[in-house]
Amino acid sequence: MTVLPDDGLSLAAEFPDATHEQWQHLVEGVLRKAGKDVSGPAAEEALSTALEDGLRTRPLYTARDAAPDTGLPGFAPFVRGGRAEGNTAGGWDVRQRHTALKDSVVLADLENGVTSLWLVLGEGGIPVTELGRALEGVYLDLAPVVLDAGTEVEPAARELLRLYEERGVAKEAARGNLGADPLGHEARTGKSSEFAAVATLARLCAEEYPGLRALTVDALPYHEAGGSAAQELGCSLATGVAYLRELTEAGLTVEQAGAQLEFRYAATADQFLTIAKLRAARRLWARVSEVCGAPSAQVQHAVTSPVMMSRRDPWVNMLRTTVATLAAGVGGADSVTVLPFDHALGLPDAFARRIARNTSTILIEESHLARVIDPAGGSWYVERLTDELAEAGWEFFQRIEGAGGQAEALRSGRLGQDLAETWAARTGKLVKRREPITGVSEFPNLAEKPVEREPAPEVRSGGLPRVRRDEAYEALRARSDAHLAATGSRPRIYLAALGPAAAHTARLTFASNLFQAGGIEPVTEGTFAESGATEVCLCSSDALYAEQAEAVAAEFRSAGARHVFLAGRPGQYTDVDSYVFAGCDAVAVLSATLDRMGVS
């Protein structure tokens, strides 16, 4: 009988430690079976995944993947959280966004889990003169209010302050943010504005309203223009620095100026990248504020990404926003806004708003996500990704500052060009379905009943573009919808399955999904003549293609097929016009197909 040492950590003491090299050797064997003869670090690199900003995620992280000291929660560099207690006291602030005036909607949200309000006023939102009506029945000493009024920030702020006074709210009890963001508004609209009024509001808040902030550093315009996580970080830092300069020149101290800023970031369904982005943002701002002589924690508001929201099969957006909210909470966001699943379709209905606010409630109250401070802390992967993303974000920030700062980067067009290049690279993955969109580019449902909503107010525009992941496929589906409305049927393609099910099922399913992504209805029953289709796609195995593809393609050509596809890698088959395969440009294939079918 072996007696183990009484150190409490000896359960595996009789087993030798596995080495990184042994793991690599096992990976080599697996890759060799897949036809890749690589060894050592190259084997590990073969399993790595490329991200934006030149980052890569590796298949294995160990204690050797060191990162800078993250400190403790509530202490510089604030990677692990801006407050020592994190969100454990009561969870993060659940902030609901409103763009239209609807009776009882605001109160319903507050009564059912929402803890603060985000009101879009003026252009693209609620008229400033209706702010009192929008907040009717709201206890303003209990519910923080965050404004988003664009160029009408001063009258909106004055109206909110008037309401505080009218309703007897003590100045020290007022909570929220007046939402001034001149550079963010310029990014949205292309229109610049004077900072003097903003500085006046900031001074008023600093001197009389300790619970109110005057400015928001909104990084969403850069995210919605197609920017990467590092670009979003760099733009937010450059904007924050610009505001610090303006406020200190207006007479505020560095401490007072920093206390007037709240930062807004996008949370996406890429959960680890979102976690790392929020942690990196706090580290980067801690560095900026340290250099300015007043180290401070960044206050963060995370919003589920509008870019990832799909218009087709919008129910899937519930899954996307749930993952994004989880990531925002784990990443340490102080406030989280979950956009309703029908956000891309217009004004949300009561069910969509309920699901949005309950997403946070369930994660806080049932999943107990807020009970642990920085739950991702100590993960070698997250710590390494946080460090690498911080480096990339800092590099982009330095580029902006070197070019004259955020305002100059916007006005010169250089920033827009950088964001456009990033989006073009990502678009390449989307059109090839390397980045799949469930319900849109993958597993679309042509029989889906459209979800209709009351139109939302026109969004502010004129500056940086707003992009969506689904936009290329949405354009194709819109063409199909128009054809359906005009003719009573969708454009069709006949899928010809060759051989037994085991030979054709995989490629038949692939082709069906591909063509439906463009609004083209696949027909698999009956004959080609009965299908009403003008084009056909052969689906089978490579072995059966070698035996039958040319003869079958010729038969369909004789039967009137104008175009013959083959589901598989390009070959040299007579009478086969084109090929569809994993990694092909799906949007180009589908667009050309609709063109040939006369679908405008």
mmCIF file with all atom_site columns, C-alpha atoms in Angstrom, residues 230-308:
data_model
loop_
_atom_site.group_PDB
_atom_site.id
_atom_site.type_symbol
_atom_site.label_atom_id
_atom_site.label_alt_id
_atom_site.label_comp_id
_atom_site.label_asym_id
_atom_site.label_entity_id
_atom_site.label_seq_id
_atom_site.pdbx_PDB_ins_code
_atom_site.Cartn_x
_atom_site.Cartn_y
_atom_site.Cartn_z
_atom_site.occupancy
_atom_site.B_iso_or_equiv
_atom_site.pdbx_formal_charge
_atom_site.auth_seq_id
_atom_site.auth_comp_id
_atom_site.auth_asym_id
_atom_site.auth_atom_id
_atom_site.pdbx_PDB_model_num
ATOM 1  C CA . ALA A 1 230 ? -9.208  46.865 -31.228 1.00 0.00 ? 230 ALA A CA 1
ATOM 2  C CA . GLN A 1 231 ? -10.484 49.712 -33.399 1.00 0.00 ? 231 GLN A CA 1
ATOM 3  C CA . GLU A 1 232 ? -13.442 50.145 -31.060 1.00 0.00 ? 232 GLU A CA 1
ATOM 4  C CA . LEU A 1 233 ? -11.038 50.348 -28.126 1.00 0.00 ? 233 LEU A CA 1
ATOM 5  C CA . GLY A 1 234 ? -8.700  52.761 -29.906 1.00 0.00 ? 234 GLY A CA 1
ATOM 6  C CA . CYS A 1 235 ? -11.535 55.098 -30.918 1.00 0.00 ? 235 CYS A CA 1
ATOM 7  C CA . SER A 1 236 ? -12.973 55.137 -27.408 1.00 0.00 ? 236 SER A CA 1
ATOM 8  C CA . LEU A 1 237 ? -9.584  55.996 -25.894 1.00 0.00 ? 237 LEU A CA 1
ATOM 9  C CA . ALA A 1 238 ? -8.969  58.752 -28.431 1.00 0.00 ? 238 ALA A CA 1
ATOM 10 C CA . THR A 1 239 ? -12.428 60.188 -27.798 1.00 0.00 ? 239 THR A CA 1
ATOM 11 C CA . GLY A 1 240 ? -11.978 60.003 -24.021 1.00 0.00 ? 240 GLY A CA 1
ATOM 12 C CA . VAL A 1 241 ? -8.628  61.779 -24.260 1.00 0.00 ? 241 VAL A CA 1
ATOM 13 C CA . ALA A 1 242 ? -10.148 64.496 -26.459 1.00 0.00 ? 242 ALA A CA 1
ATOM 14 C CA . TYR A 1 243 ? -12.870 65.082 -23.866 1.00 0.00 ? 243 TYR A CA 1
ATOM 15 C CA . LEU A 1 244 ? -10.336 65.206 -21.035 1.00 0.00 ? 244 LEU A CA 1
ATOM 16 C CA . ARG A 1 245 ? -8.425  67.892 -22.903 1.00 0.00 ? 245 ARG A CA 1
ATOM 17 C CA . GLU A 1 246 ? -11.554 69.950 -23.548 1.00 0.00 ? 246 GLU A CA 1
ATOM 18 C CA . LEU A 1 247 ? -12.818 69.682 -19.975 1.00 0.00 ? 247 LEU A CA 1
ATOM 19 C CA . THR A 1 248 ? -9.521  70.549 -18.321 1.00 0.00 ? 248 THR A CA 1
ATOM 20 C CA . GLU A 1 249 ? -9.120  73.506 -20.666 1.00 0.00 ? 249 GLU A CA 1
ATOM 21 C CA . ALA A 1 250 ? -12.592 74.592 -19.536 1.00 0.00 ? 250 ALA A CA 1
ATOM 22 C CA . GLY A 1 251 ? -11.411 74.670 -15.930 1.00 0.00 ? 251 GLY A CA 1
ATOM 23 C CA . LEU A 1 252 ? -12.219 71.224 -14.534 1.00 0.00 ? 252 LEU A CA 1
ATOM 24 C CA . THR A 1 253 ? -9.531  69.264 -12.744 1.00 0.00 ? 253 THR A CA 1
ATOM 25 C CA . VAL A 1 254 ? -8.360  65.974 -14.219 1.00 0.00 ? 254 VAL A CA 1
ATOM 26 C CA . GLU A 1 255 ? -10.249 64.117 -11.473 1.00 0.00 ? 255 GLU A CA 1
ATOM 27 C CA . GLN A 1 256 ? -13.444 66.054 -12.169 1.00 0.00 ? 256 GLN A CA 1
ATOM 28 C CA . ALA A 1 257 ? -13.114 65.575 -15.921 1.00 0.00 ? 257 ALA A CA 1
ATOM 29 C CA . GLY A 1 258 ? -12.550 61.829 -15.640 1.00 0.00 ? 258 GLY A CA 1
ATOM 30 C CA . ALA A 1 259 ? -15.553 61.479 -13.349 1.00 0.00 ? 259 ALA A CA 1
ATOM 31 C CA . GLN A 1 260 ? -17.807 62.958 -16.070 1.00 0.00 ? 260 GLN A CA 1
ATOM 32 C CA . LEU A 1 261 ? -17.171 60.133 -18.559 1.00 0.00 ? 261 LEU A CA 1
ATOM 33 C CA . GLU A 1 262 ? -19.031 56.872 -19.107 1.00 0.00 ? 262 GLU A CA 1
ATOM 34 C CA . PHE A 1 263 ? -17.870 54.502 -21.873 1.00 0.00 ? 263 PHE A CA 1
ATOM 35 C CA . ARG A 1 264 ? -20.246 52.524 -24.092 1.00 0.00 ? 264 ARG A CA 1
ATOM 36 C CA . TYR A 1 265 ? -19.136 49.348 -25.883 1.00 0.00 ? 265 TYR A CA 1
ATOM 37 C CA . ALA A 1 266 ? -20.755 46.677 -28.029 1.00 0.00 ? 266 ALA A CA 1
ATOM 38 C CA . ALA A 1 267 ? -21.158 43.156 -26.645 1.00 0.00 ? 267 ALA A CA 1
ATOM 39 C CA . THR A 1 268 ? -21.247 40.462 -29.318 1.00 0.00 ? 268 THR A CA 1
ATOM 40 C CA . ALA A 1 269 ? -21.962 36.753 -29.433 1.00 0.00 ? 269 ALA A CA 1
ATOM 41 C CA . ASP A 1 270 ? -18.201 36.169 -29.563 1.00 0.00 ? 270 ASP A CA 1
ATOM 42 C CA . GLN A 1 271 ? -18.202 35.819 -25.807 1.00 0.00 ? 271 GLN A CA 1
ATOM 43 C CA . PHE A 1 272 ? -14.479 35.564 -25.125 1.00 0.00 ? 272 PHE A CA 1
ATOM 44 C CA . LEU A 1 273 ? -13.618 38.506 -27.352 1.00 0.00 ? 273 LEU A CA 1
ATOM 45 C CA . THR A 1 274 ? -16.272 40.591 -25.584 1.00 0.00 ? 274 THR A CA 1
ATOM 46 C CA . ILE A 1 275 ? -14.985 39.590 -22.140 1.00 0.00 ? 275 ILE A CA 1
ATOM 47 C CA . ALA A 1 276 ? -11.427 40.445 -23.164 1.00 0.00 ? 276 ALA A CA 1
ATOM 48 C CA . LYS A 1 277 ? -12.501 43.752 -24.745 1.00 0.00 ? 277 LYS A CA 1
ATOM 49 C CA . LEU A 1 278 ? -14.170 45.045 -21.591 1.00 0.00 ? 278 LEU A CA 1
ATOM 50 C CA . ARG A 1 279 ? -11.260 43.968 -19.407 1.00 0.00 ? 279 ARG A CA 1
ATOM 51 C CA . ALA A 1 280 ? -8.745  45.472 -21.852 1.00 0.00 ? 280 ALA A CA 1
ATOM 52 C CA . ALA A 1 281 ? -10.726 48.731 -22.004 1.00 0.00 ? 281 ALA A CA 1
ATOM 53 C CA . ARG A 1 282 ? -10.411 49.193 -18.245 1.00 0.00 ? 282 ARG A CA 1
ATOM 54 C CA . ARG A 1 283 ? -6.699  48.472 -18.361 1.00 0.00 ? 283 ARG A CA 1
ATOM 55 C CA . LEU A 1 284 ? -6.141  50.949 -21.203 1.00 0.00 ? 284 LEU A CA 1
ATOM 56 C CA . TRP A 1 285 ? -8.151  53.731 -19.593 1.00 0.00 ? 285 TRP A CA 1
ATOM 57 C CA . ALA A 1 286 ? -6.311  53.141 -16.317 1.00 0.00 ? 286 ALA A CA 1
ATOM 58 C CA . ARG A 1 287 ? -3.083  53.753 -18.218 1.00 0.00 ? 287 ARG A CA 1
ATOM 59 C CA . VAL A 1 288 ? -4.427  56.948 -19.809 1.00 0.00 ? 288 VAL A CA 1
ATOM 60 C CA . SER A 1 289 ? -5.734  58.297 -16.513 1.00 0.00 ? 289 SER A CA 1
ATOM 61 C CA . GLU A 1 290 ? -2.476  57.368 -14.783 1.00 0.00 ? 290 GLU A CA 1
ATOM 62 C CA . VAL A 1 291 ? -0.487  59.379 -17.312 1.00 0.00 ? 291 VAL A CA 1
ATOM 63 C CA . CYS A 1 292 ? -2.897  62.269 -16.766 1.00 0.00 ? 292 CYS A CA 1
ATOM 64 C CA . GLY A 1 293 ? -2.117  62.147 -13.058 1.00 0.00 ? 293 GLY A CA 1
ATOM 65 C CA . ALA A 1 294 ? -5.424  60.817 -11.750 1.00 0.00 ? 294 ALA A CA 1
ATOM 66 C CA . PRO A 1 295 ? -5.752  57.005 -12.046 1.00 0.00 ? 295 PRO A CA 1
ATOM 67 C CA . SER A 1 296 ? -9.421  56.054 -12.213 1.00 0.00 ? 296 SER A CA 1
ATOM 68 C CA . ALA A 1 297 ? -11.662 53.130 -13.119 1.00 0.00 ? 297 ALA A CA 1
ATOM 69 C CA . GLN A 1 298 ? -13.587 53.232 -16.351 1.00 0.00 ? 298 GLN A CA 1
ATOM 70 C CA . VAL A 1 299 ? -17.387 53.125 -15.991 1.00 0.00 ? 299 VAL A CA 1
ATOM 71 C CA . GLN A 1 300 ? -18.747 50.828 -18.690 1.00 0.00 ? 300 GLN A CA 1
ATOM 72 C CA . HIS A 1 301 ? -22.107 50.468 -20.413 1.00 0.00 ? 301 HIS A CA 1
ATOM 73 C CA . ALA A 1 302 ? -22.330 47.408 -22.675 1.00 0.00 ? 302 ALA A CA 1
ATOM 74 C CA . VAL A 1 303 ? -24.953 47.142 -25.432 1.00 0.00 ? 303 VAL A CA 1
ATOM 75 C CA . THR A 1 304 ? -25.709 43.962 -27.344 1.00 0.00 ? 304 THR A CA 1
ATOM 76 C CA . SER A 1 305 ? -24.426 44.447 -30.874 1.00 0.00 ? 305 SER A CA 1
ATOM 77 C CA . PRO A 1 306 ? -26.855 45.801 -33.502 1.00 0.00 ? 306 PRO A CA 1
ATOM 78 C CA . VAL A 1 307 ? -24.506 44.480 -36.203 1.00 0.00 ? 307 VAL A CA 1
ATOM 79 C CA . MET A 1 308 ? -25.197 40.860 -35.260 1.00 0.00 ? 308 MET A CA 1
#
